[in-house]
Structure formats: structure tokens, C-alpha cells
Amino acid sequence: MFGRFRKARWQHANPDIRLKAIELLSPRGDAQILAQLSRGDASALVRAAAAGRLIELSLLDEIHQRDEAPSVREAASMRIMALLAGTTDDSPNQDTRLRLIRLTTNDDALRFIAENSPDEHCQHAAIERLHDPSVLFQLAINARSEALRVTAAQQISHLPTLKRLTREGRDKRVVRLARDQSRVLQEKEQQEEARHAKVVHLADRLEQHARRRADALYGPRLEQLEQQWQQHSDNATPDLSARVSQALQQCREQLNSLQEAHRLEALRDTARTERDASAHALYQLLSQSHSQTWEQQLGELRSALATQQRRWQSAHEQSPADENETRSFNDLVAAFEKMISLATAALEAESAEALEQLSQQWPSEYPRPSALLDIAEAATPSSPRPDSRKPRTTPHRGLLVALKRELSKGNLRHGNRLWHKAESIVEEESDSVLAKELAKLAERRAELQDWHRFAAQPKKETLCEKMETLATADTRMDPPELATAIQALHDEWRALMSSDQDEDQALWDRFKQATDQAYLPCQAHFAEQDALRQQNLIKRQELCQQLESFMANQSWENVDWEAIWQIRQQAPRDWKQLQPVRFTDNREVQKRFSALLSDLDDKLNHWIEQARSQRDGLIQQAQSLPVEQAQIQESVRQAQQLQKQWRNTGWVPPSVHRGMQKSFKRAMDRVFNERNRLHDAQKAQQSARLDEAQKALSQLESTLAAPFSRENAKQLSASLSEIDTFSDLRLPRDMNRQLQQLRRRARERLDRMSEWEQWQAMQETLQALPTGDQCEEQDLVLAVAFEALAGVPSPEPERQRRLAWQLEALPAAMKRQGFAVLDEMTKLLEQHQGGVCTNAKSRMHAALAVLEPGNG
């Protein structure tokens, strides 16, 4: 009566008793109790023990995440690992474990599964999810099978770990795989370092460009650097990006300043050109004037003077001219106005004394008006009559023609050179004809000199000022940029030279002195550059010596060709880094280095050609393997042999290896894919036949479940015949056991077919007996006989009658040879006369139903 007050042991107040009770709980049958204990028990030991018996992974994960006791979380974690690894009887099936392993991010669980799971598929799945190099290294060394060790090695992406694995690995495949992966990682690291170095170099160049003084090439260089930066900016760190953004902003500010300066300079150049053109127009008017000009075109001259003055003034307002240029133009205008004034006075003069006075004031280099010309001729003594003999010629006619051409074109610089040469000839050879021709050209040369002096002198003074600015200013220009600026000013100076050293000397001395002072900062820089070039030259010579010694000491019959190839790749990079080098000094060293590389290439190419030939042979063999179904197994065996030979072939460069590896792999894939296709087809065919066999078994089983009849017997025979068609099929163990059991049952049923037909005949005979309501003694005796033979109980009132029949008739019947119950019942029916009552007939049917063959 107190049982309802007793609690279960897992509910006991004593935690030790609850712990013992947990050991008796079933993980599946008592899952709710275990969940309750693991979540809410007051004892951490009990919660941990309950968690260690759970099989619901979501609940275990909840406990692992939320329970406050470390021991409980650890127990939940260990249980999760055991379930996923399949080390307990309660573990989920393989598909579920694989799916959960591919979803988990718990490195401890993955490591446990990889090390302890008895299921290799789960181990592979766990290894593929691991990323810790140390864990993967241990698995690559100590995993249970070579396939697992290879999978672990494939997952390692840590270069030091891969190098260690190449030294300590115990499998050739693992070591080779680690070596290949480390080589790939090294190449990636080198590429990454090169990209990073490129980005840093670009950032430095942009910062240097931001510090340079803007010049004509500033914008194109900035655009080029910015395009390069855009191509590599993805590899830049945030700090580098910030530095570059600041440098680009400074560059754009300088570029805007340069563009503004260019705009102003263009304005100045345009204004200067206009001023020069106006002054040149006035000079040209003066040089092309003649006597009639000063008499008939004074109005046009005054208009032209006013026009050129306005033109000069407009240009001066746009960009003011310097003092020297303004003074020169004003002097020219004053001279022009003076000559117009003199010409006007000459036309209006009434006395000879006034004309004579005006003639004395007129410049001798320009033509006079006719009124003044007569006075000038009268004052000049009469010249002798010209010699009517044939004029003399000069042997330097070509020089004279060239001089006239240059002076007519206004090319003073070349004209001066030819003039000085002609003067030397006149002095040395006393060529009077050439002297007279020079005298005729002196006026044109003087005009050009005046014009050059007017146009070039201000520009030369400006160049002197610019050079003095470079020499005295605290400039931030780099030495190479400063040297470029100095050279540009010298180029401009040469363009203004007239080849008249006397005229240019004073300004040239000033310009040269400023140049020497400005070039001082460049001297130290270029001295350092020369020293650096010399050091790089020495290092290149040392590199050649090292390469020669290396090649001389090699045993070329047994050499690590991969290392040789790497040296061949690295040597040009090292060579390229050793720059700048003076071109003239580098010629012989470059020839020496190129000859060494050529010799190394010859040896490498000879080896590569041999290895390539060997691999080509294997590729051809692989491509010729037949893939017909009858020969596929032999082809697979040969392909595996070729794979072993391929792994043992000589080294070739990666560029060669990749192409040949693809060809060989395609040939191998052709064989193995065909093998797999045939295998899959066979599997599909077998699976289809298994499905057919399963359907046949199901049909046989349903036929056996049906009542025994003639139609049922035919169906059983047909089902057995169909089952026999699968005798050559390799069935799963459970299906084969089921087939044997159903075949045995079917044959047993068919073996009892004759007995069933006898039973069916008796059933029909009994059914055909006449029936009456009144039961006679013989009817009742026949009924108890049937019941006794069938072994079924008789009604209580019939017990005495049945006992009497069993004592009298049954022993005698059983003593007969070949006694059979159905035979005895048949005899009893044959011996019975007349019909039977309804009650007896019903009892006999019930007894006969028990004896139906095949349904017992």
C-alpha cells in the first residue's frame, strides 16, 4: 500500500544513488529522463553522467554551450565526439554522421573523429574540415591508413609544416605531395611578395613624384603611375592606400599649379610673340623702304606705326614686357617717328640749307627721300667709271650662295658661321670679289643682328635669371630632376645662340657661372651613382664567378635538375637587381653572363628533352590503351603500371610538366572513366535485378500468405520459377536468407498439394451429405470421431461418447500400417449410411478445417 509513495532511484535525494541509477537507464528508452537529469539536476556529476548517455546531438550541443560546470560541458563534448566518430553502439548511421561532420566547426570533435573513428569515411570527412597545421601534420604521420595520411597532407597549407613533412613523412606519396604543395606555396608567397614589393615601390614612386617639381612630363608620369596603382591597389594595405591617397592629392595640386603656370606661360609666350611680331613688322618696313616710300607713303607708314604700337601695347597689357624689351621697342618707335618726321620736313623744306641739315640727320643705313638723295650724291666725290672688262669671279661661289640663302631666310646663327668662314678666306686668300660680296651683304647681316639682339637678348637675360634662381634657391628638387632642369635651360640657350661669340660672351659668362653653381648638388649625387654602378659591376662579376665555379664543380651525370633549373631562374633576377651599371663597363660582363646562361640552358635543354621523350613515350602508351569492355581490366592494370613509371620519370620544368601532366591525365582518365562507366553500368544493372528480385520475393511472400488453393499452387510454381532466374545474382545476406526461407516454405506447400486435394475432396463429400434436424447416435459418433482424429475438443455432453470411441475404434485404426488421419476420416464417411444432422455436420466441418494442408 506504500508503493505509490516510493520514488524511482534516478529521483533519489542522494546523488550517488542517482549516478548508479543512470547506468541502468537506456539511452533510447529513457531519453526523456536522461535529458531531464542532464539539464536540471543539482549535481554536476549527475548532469555529466546523464550527458554521457544522451544520443540527441542538439541537446548535447545545448548543454555544451550553456551548462555552467566545465565537467558537464566536457562530458557533453566527449559524448558528441563519440557519437559522431561512431565509437558507441548508440551512434547515428553513417550517412547522418557524415552529414553532421561536414556541418560542424568544432575542431576538437573533428580531431577526435579523425584519430579515433572506426569508419574511414568519417575520418576522411573530418580531416577535410580540419585546418590546424599541427593536427594535420600528426595525422599525415600517424593516421591509420595511407589514404588518410594523404588526405591530411592535402589539407596542409602551412609552408613550414609542409617542409617538415617532406623530411619526416613515412610515405612516398605523402612526401611527394608535401614537396609539390610546398613548391606551390613558395611560388605563391614569392608572387605575393613580388606584388607587395610592386605596391610598395609604386607608393614610394608616387611619394617621390609628389616631391618633384612639376615639369612638362609631370602629368603623363602621374597618369602612368596612377594607372599602375589602380592595377595593383587591391594588394595594398590600408596604410599604403592612405599614403598613396595623400601623395596623389599633392601630385594633383602640383599638376594644377603646373597647368596654371603653363596657362600663364602660354599667355606670356603669346604676348611675347605679338610684341616680337610688331617690332619685326616695324623693322621690316624700315628695311624694305626706298626713296619713293618716304615721299609717297608717309600716311601708310604713320598708320602702320600706330597699328603696331596698339598691337604691342595690347600684348604688353596681357603680359607685361620687361624693362629691356620695353626700352628697345620705344627706341625703335622713336627712330621710326624720327624718320617719318625727317621725311615730312624734307618734303616741306624750302631752302637748300634746311635740306642739307636734314640730310645730315638721316640714318645712313636706310634709303633717303629723293630730295635728300640729291644732296648726298653731290657731297660724295665722283667715282671712277667702271671697268668695262669682264667682271671677276670667286672660287668660293658655293659658300657665297649658301651665305646669301641663310641671310635671306633670316637664319642668323648659320649665317654667322658662314660669314666668319668667308672672312677667314678673305684674310688668307685676299679674295677681293668675295670681300665685295660680303660688303654688299653686311647691311642685311647688320639688320638681322639688330633684330636678334632685340629679340634674343631679353630671353637670354631671362635664362640667366632662371639659372641663377636654380643656383641660389633652396630647392626641393632631387639631383636628377635638377640636372634635367639645368639641361633644359642649356637647350633653350643653344636655340638662341647667334654664333657671334663676341656678342654672346658677356651673357654666356653669367649663364655659365650660374650653371656651375646650380650643378654643385648634382655632382655628389652622380658621384654616388658612379660608385654604386662600380659596386654593382663588381657584384655582377662575382655572380659570374660563382656561376662558373658552380657549373665547373657539378657532376652532370647525377645532378638535381630541379635545383639547377631554379638557379637558372634566379640568376637573371639577381643580375637584374644589380643595377644601375654603366653601359660601357657592362658589355664584357654581360657577354660573359649570357654565355654562362647559354651553356646552362644547353645542359638543361638536353636533360629536359630526354625527360620529355620518356614522358611522351608513356603518354603514347597510355593513349593507345584499349577501352573495350573485354579488355578494360587489363588496360586498367597497365594504366596503373604506367602511373608508377610516370612518377619515376625525370624532372621537367613546371611549364613543361603541366602540359604533359594534362595529356597523361586525360589518357588515364579515358581508361579509368571507362572502367568506372562499365562498373556503374554493372552496378545499375545489378541494382535493377536486385529490385526485380525483391519484387519477386514480395510476390512469393504474398502468395504464401494467401489461402492454399489450386490457383495458389500455380502462382507458387510460377513465383518459384521466377526466383530461380536470380540464382546467378549475388544477393545481400538478408535478402538471400529471406529467399531461402520463402523457397523452402513454397516447396513444402507444393509438396502437400496432393494432401490438400484429398482434404478438398473430403470437404466436398461432407458438404454433399444430406442434412437433417434430428441427430442419430451414429451422427454423434461420427462427429466425435472427426473431432478426436483432428485433435479438437468436443462439447462437454459428448465427452463420454468420444472417450468410448477413442477406446474402441482409435487403437485399432492407429495399428494399421500407413495410418493417416484424412484416410481414416474418408473411411468413416464411406462407412456412414445416410445423411447427418446439422449439428454433427457443423462439428465435422470445424474439425476438418483444422486439418487443411498448408494453412497450419
PDB file of C-alpha atoms in Angstrom, residues 225-391:
ATOM      1  CA  LEU A 225      51.800  55.851 -62.062  1.00  0.00           C
ATOM      2  CA  GLU A 226      48.123  56.205 -61.202  1.00  0.00           C
ATOM      3  CA  GLN A 227      47.148  53.585 -63.792  1.00  0.00           C
ATOM      4  CA  GLN A 228      49.757  51.190 -62.391  1.00  0.00           C
ATOM      5  CA  TRP A 229      48.468  51.849 -58.888  1.00  0.00           C
ATOM      6  CA  GLN A 230      44.879  51.103 -59.944  1.00  0.00           C
ATOM      7  CA  GLN A 231      46.056  47.739 -61.298  1.00  0.00           C
ATOM      8  CA  HIS A 232      47.777  46.769 -58.030  1.00  0.00           C
ATOM      9  CA  SER A 233      45.770  48.673 -55.397  1.00  0.00           C
ATOM     10  CA  ASP A 234      43.922  45.504 -54.332  1.00  0.00           C
ATOM     11  CA  ASN A 235      47.196  44.219 -52.828  1.00  0.00           C
ATOM     12  CA  ALA A 236      47.814  47.387 -50.801  1.00  0.00           C
ATOM     13  CA  THR A 237      47.444  47.672 -47.043  1.00  0.00           C
ATOM     14  CA  PRO A 238      45.269  50.458 -45.578  1.00  0.00           C
ATOM     15  CA  ASP A 239      48.392  52.396 -44.542  1.00  0.00           C
ATOM     16  CA  LEU A 240      49.814  52.233 -48.062  1.00  0.00           C
ATOM     17  CA  SER A 241      46.466  53.257 -49.536  1.00  0.00           C
ATOM     18  CA  ALA A 242      46.342  56.276 -47.207  1.00  0.00           C
ATOM     19  CA  ARG A 243      49.910  57.243 -48.141  1.00  0.00           C
ATOM     20  CA  VAL A 244      49.138  56.958 -51.827  1.00  0.00           C
ATOM     21  CA  SER A 245      45.914  58.968 -51.489  1.00  0.00           C
ATOM     22  CA  GLN A 246      47.837  61.769 -49.813  1.00  0.00           C
ATOM     23  CA  ALA A 247      50.603  61.617 -52.448  1.00  0.00           C
ATOM     24  CA  LEU A 248      48.044  61.662 -55.278  1.00  0.00           C
ATOM     25  CA  GLN A 249      46.367  64.700 -53.753  1.00  0.00           C
ATOM     26  CA  GLN A 250      49.720  66.502 -53.563  1.00  0.00           C
ATOM     27  CA  CYS A 251      50.521  65.483 -57.152  1.00  0.00           C
ATOM     28  CA  ARG A 252      47.186  66.805 -58.404  1.00  0.00           C
ATOM     29  CA  GLU A 253      47.725  70.063 -56.571  1.00  0.00           C
ATOM     30  CA  GLN A 254      51.165  70.388 -58.179  1.00  0.00           C
ATOM     31  CA  LEU A 255      49.700  69.416 -61.543  1.00  0.00           C
ATOM     32  CA  ASN A 256      47.008  72.066 -61.212  1.00  0.00           C
ATOM     33  CA  SER A 257      49.682  74.564 -60.310  1.00  0.00           C
ATOM     34  CA  LEU A 258      51.710  73.438 -63.331  1.00  0.00           C
ATOM     35  CA  GLN A 259      48.711  73.733 -65.619  1.00  0.00           C
ATOM     36  CA  GLU A 260      48.018  77.213 -64.293  1.00  0.00           C
ATOM     37  CA  ALA A 261      51.682  78.103 -64.775  1.00  0.00           C
ATOM     38  CA  HIS A 262      51.531  76.724 -68.315  1.00  0.00           C
ATOM     39  CA  ARG A 263      48.439  78.770 -68.989  1.00  0.00           C
ATOM     40  CA  LEU A 264      50.172  81.892 -67.755  1.00  0.00           C
ATOM     41  CA  GLU A 265      53.310  80.958 -69.676  1.00  0.00           C
ATOM     42  CA  ALA A 266      51.231  80.448 -72.802  1.00  0.00           C
ATOM     43  CA  LEU A 267      49.759  83.894 -72.286  1.00  0.00           C
ATOM     44  CA  ARG A 268      53.228  85.294 -71.840  1.00  0.00           C
ATOM     45  CA  ASP A 269      54.514  83.465 -74.913  1.00  0.00           C
ATOM     46  CA  THR A 270      51.582  84.685 -76.980  1.00  0.00           C
ATOM     47  CA  ALA A 271      52.112  88.226 -75.747  1.00  0.00           C
ATOM     48  CA  ARG A 272      55.856  87.981 -76.371  1.00  0.00           C
ATOM     49  CA  THR A 273      55.229  86.641 -79.879  1.00  0.00           C
ATOM     50  CA  GLU A 274      52.861  89.515 -80.567  1.00  0.00           C
ATOM     51  CA  ARG A 275      55.360  92.064 -79.292  1.00  0.00           C
ATOM     52  CA  ASP A 276      58.160  90.473 -81.319  1.00  0.00           C
ATOM     53  CA  ALA A 277      55.938  90.439 -84.397  1.00  0.00           C
ATOM     54  CA  SER A 278      55.050  94.127 -84.005  1.00  0.00           C
ATOM     55  CA  ALA A 279      58.707  95.077 -83.589  1.00  0.00           C
ATOM     56  CA  HIS A 280      59.683  92.841 -86.526  1.00  0.00           C
ATOM     57  CA  ALA A 281      56.996  94.435 -88.696  1.00  0.00           C
ATOM     58  CA  LEU A 282      58.458  97.879 -87.958  1.00  0.00           C
ATOM     59  CA  TYR A 283      61.990  96.628 -88.745  1.00  0.00           C
ATOM     60  CA  GLN A 284      60.724  95.087 -91.967  1.00  0.00           C
ATOM     61  CA  LEU A 285      59.030  98.324 -93.006  1.00  0.00           C
ATOM     62  CA  LEU A 286      62.294 100.165 -92.444  1.00  0.00           C
ATOM     63  CA  SER A 287      64.419  97.536 -94.225  1.00  0.00           C
ATOM     64  CA  GLN A 288      62.102  97.396 -97.258  1.00  0.00           C
ATOM     65  CA  SER A 289      61.685 101.185 -97.611  1.00  0.00           C
ATOM     66  CA  HIS A 290      63.031 103.141-100.603  1.00  0.00           C
ATOM     67  CA  SER A 291      63.124 106.745-101.752  1.00  0.00           C
ATOM     68  CA  GLN A 292      59.550 106.791-103.031  1.00  0.00           C
ATOM     69  CA  THR A 293      58.322 105.289 -99.752  1.00  0.00           C
ATOM     70  CA  TRP A 294      59.341 108.439 -97.835  1.00  0.00           C
ATOM     71  CA  GLU A 295      57.736 110.651-100.441  1.00  0.00           C
ATOM     72  CA  GLN A 296      54.505 108.847-101.392  1.00  0.00           C
ATOM     73  CA  GLN A 297      53.581 106.509 -98.460  1.00  0.00           C
ATOM     74  CA  LEU A 298      54.071 108.608 -95.332  1.00  0.00           C
ATOM     75  CA  GLY A 299      50.376 108.157 -94.450  1.00  0.00           C
ATOM     76  CA  GLU A 300      50.610 104.389 -94.708  1.00  0.00           C
ATOM     77  CA  LEU A 301      53.791 104.441 -92.601  1.00  0.00           C
ATOM     78  CA  ARG A 302      52.101 106.526 -89.900  1.00  0.00           C
ATOM     79  CA  SER A 303      49.085 104.138 -89.939  1.00  0.00           C
ATOM     80  CA  ALA A 304      51.362 101.062 -89.776  1.00  0.00           C
ATOM     81  CA  LEU A 305      53.297 102.588 -86.887  1.00  0.00           C
ATOM     82  CA  ALA A 306      50.089 103.301 -84.964  1.00  0.00           C
ATOM     83  CA  THR A 307      48.792  99.765 -85.645  1.00  0.00           C
ATOM     84  CA  GLN A 308      51.977  98.093 -84.424  1.00  0.00           C
ATOM     85  CA  GLN A 309      52.054 100.345 -81.374  1.00  0.00           C
ATOM     86  CA  ARG A 310      48.494  99.298 -80.489  1.00  0.00           C
ATOM     87  CA  ARG A 311      49.406  95.660 -81.123  1.00  0.00           C
ATOM     88  CA  TRP A 312      52.463  95.913 -78.896  1.00  0.00           C
ATOM     89  CA  GLN A 313      50.522  97.732 -76.175  1.00  0.00           C
ATOM     90  CA  SER A 314      47.719  95.115 -76.182  1.00  0.00           C
ATOM     91  CA  ALA A 315      50.285  92.314 -75.791  1.00  0.00           C
ATOM     92  CA  HIS A 316      52.031  94.307 -73.090  1.00  0.00           C
ATOM     93  CA  GLU A 317      48.755  94.604 -71.140  1.00  0.00           C
ATOM     94  CA  GLN A 318      48.171  90.862 -71.460  1.00  0.00           C
ATOM     95  CA  SER A 319      51.678  90.073 -70.199  1.00  0.00           C
ATOM     96  CA  PRO A 320      53.945  92.983 -69.289  1.00  0.00           C
ATOM     97  CA  ALA A 321      57.293  93.126 -71.080  1.00  0.00           C
ATOM     98  CA  ASP A 322      60.484  93.558 -69.112  1.00  0.00           C
ATOM     99  CA  GLU A 323      62.367  96.856 -68.972  1.00  0.00           C
ATOM    100  CA  ASN A 324      64.951  96.000 -71.643  1.00  0.00           C
ATOM    101  CA  GLU A 325      62.331  94.911 -74.171  1.00  0.00           C
ATOM    102  CA  THR A 326      60.199  97.978 -73.470  1.00  0.00           C
ATOM    103  CA  ARG A 327      63.200 100.258 -73.898  1.00  0.00           C
ATOM    104  CA  SER A 328      64.184  98.554 -77.170  1.00  0.00           C
ATOM    105  CA  PHE A 329      60.694  98.879 -78.625  1.00  0.00           C
ATOM    106  CA  ASN A 330      60.395 102.507 -77.528  1.00  0.00           C
ATOM    107  CA  ASP A 331      63.761 103.231 -79.168  1.00  0.00           C
ATOM    108  CA  LEU A 332      62.532 101.582 -82.357  1.00  0.00           C
ATOM    109  CA  VAL A 333      59.310 103.591 -82.322  1.00  0.00           C
ATOM    110  CA  ALA A 334      61.258 106.770 -81.634  1.00  0.00           C
ATOM    111  CA  ALA A 335      63.583 106.034 -84.559  1.00  0.00           C
ATOM    112  CA  PHE A 336      60.596 105.280 -86.810  1.00  0.00           C
ATOM    113  CA  GLU A 337      58.844 108.503 -85.748  1.00  0.00           C
ATOM    114  CA  LYS A 338      62.085 110.461 -86.235  1.00  0.00           C
ATOM    115  CA  MET A 339      62.489 109.183 -89.803  1.00  0.00           C
ATOM    116  CA  ILE A 340      58.833 109.983 -90.590  1.00  0.00           C
ATOM    117  CA  SER A 341      59.366 113.436 -89.118  1.00  0.00           C
ATOM    118  CA  LEU A 342      62.566 113.958 -91.148  1.00  0.00           C
ATOM    119  CA  ALA A 343      60.855 112.753 -94.336  1.00  0.00           C
ATOM    120  CA  THR A 344      57.921 115.087 -93.708  1.00  0.00           C
ATOM    121  CA  ALA A 345      60.293 118.007 -93.078  1.00  0.00           C
ATOM    122  CA  ALA A 346      62.239 117.164 -96.248  1.00  0.00           C
ATOM    123  CA  LEU A 347      59.069 117.338 -98.300  1.00  0.00           C
ATOM    124  CA  GLU A 348      58.153 120.676 -96.756  1.00  0.00           C
ATOM    125  CA  ALA A 349      61.662 122.210 -96.769  1.00  0.00           C
ATOM    126  CA  GLU A 350      62.078 125.348 -98.969  1.00  0.00           C
ATOM    127  CA  SER A 351      65.814 126.075 -98.651  1.00  0.00           C
ATOM    128  CA  ALA A 352      68.907 124.091 -99.516  1.00  0.00           C
ATOM    129  CA  GLU A 353      70.343 124.745 -96.081  1.00  0.00           C
ATOM    130  CA  ALA A 354      67.345 123.031 -94.436  1.00  0.00           C
ATOM    131  CA  LEU A 355      67.636 120.069 -96.777  1.00  0.00           C
ATOM    132  CA  GLU A 356      71.365 119.771 -96.122  1.00  0.00           C
ATOM    133  CA  GLN A 357      70.729 119.844 -92.364  1.00  0.00           C
ATOM    134  CA  LEU A 358      68.034 117.147 -92.718  1.00  0.00           C
ATOM    135  CA  SER A 359      70.395 115.057 -94.887  1.00  0.00           C
ATOM    136  CA  GLN A 360      72.992 115.078 -92.147  1.00  0.00           C
ATOM    137  CA  GLN A 361      70.396 113.841 -89.599  1.00  0.00           C
ATOM    138  CA  TRP A 362      69.114 110.993 -91.817  1.00  0.00           C
ATOM    139  CA  PRO A 363      70.479 107.496 -90.839  1.00  0.00           C
ATOM    140  CA  SER A 364      72.968 106.303 -93.401  1.00  0.00           C
ATOM    141  CA  GLU A 365      71.724 102.661 -93.389  1.00  0.00           C
ATOM    142  CA  TYR A 366      68.252 103.478 -94.736  1.00  0.00           C
ATOM    143  CA  PRO A 367      67.297 104.852 -98.213  1.00  0.00           C
ATOM    144  CA  ARG A 368      66.790 108.654 -98.380  1.00  0.00           C
ATOM    145  CA  PRO A 369      63.968 110.604 -99.932  1.00  0.00           C
ATOM    146  CA  SER A 370      64.857 111.962-103.407  1.00  0.00           C
ATOM    147  CA  ALA A 371      65.156 115.487-102.043  1.00  0.00           C
ATOM    148  CA  LEU A 372      67.866 114.393 -99.626  1.00  0.00           C
ATOM    149  CA  LEU A 373      69.371 111.877-102.058  1.00  0.00           C
ATOM    150  CA  ASP A 374      70.496 114.601-104.473  1.00  0.00           C
ATOM    151  CA  ILE A 375      72.302 116.454-101.702  1.00  0.00           C
ATOM    152  CA  ALA A 376      74.029 113.226-100.552  1.00  0.00           C
ATOM    153  CA  GLU A 377      75.247 112.455-104.082  1.00  0.00           C
ATOM    154  CA  ALA A 378      76.529 115.998-104.551  1.00  0.00           C
ATOM    155  CA  ALA A 379      78.511 115.750-101.357  1.00  0.00           C
ATOM    156  CA  THR A 380      80.090 112.401-102.422  1.00  0.00           C
ATOM    157  CA  PRO A 381      83.202 112.667-104.680  1.00  0.00           C
ATOM    158  CA  SER A 382      82.740 111.288-108.170  1.00  0.00           C
ATOM    159  CA  SER A 383      83.751 107.671-108.511  1.00  0.00           C
ATOM    160  CA  PRO A 384      85.784 106.382-111.454  1.00  0.00           C
ATOM    161  CA  ARG A 385      83.963 104.824-114.306  1.00  0.00           C
ATOM    162  CA  PRO A 386      83.535 101.146-114.007  1.00  0.00           C
ATOM    163  CA  ASP A 387      85.844  98.882-115.897  1.00  0.00           C
ATOM    164  CA  SER A 388      84.160  97.631-118.989  1.00  0.00           C
ATOM    165  CA  ARG A 389      86.157  94.487-118.875  1.00  0.00           C
ATOM    166  CA  LYS A 390      84.597  91.147-117.802  1.00  0.00           C
ATOM    167  CA  PRO A 391      83.812  91.014-114.047  1.00  0.00           C
TER     168      PRO A 391
END
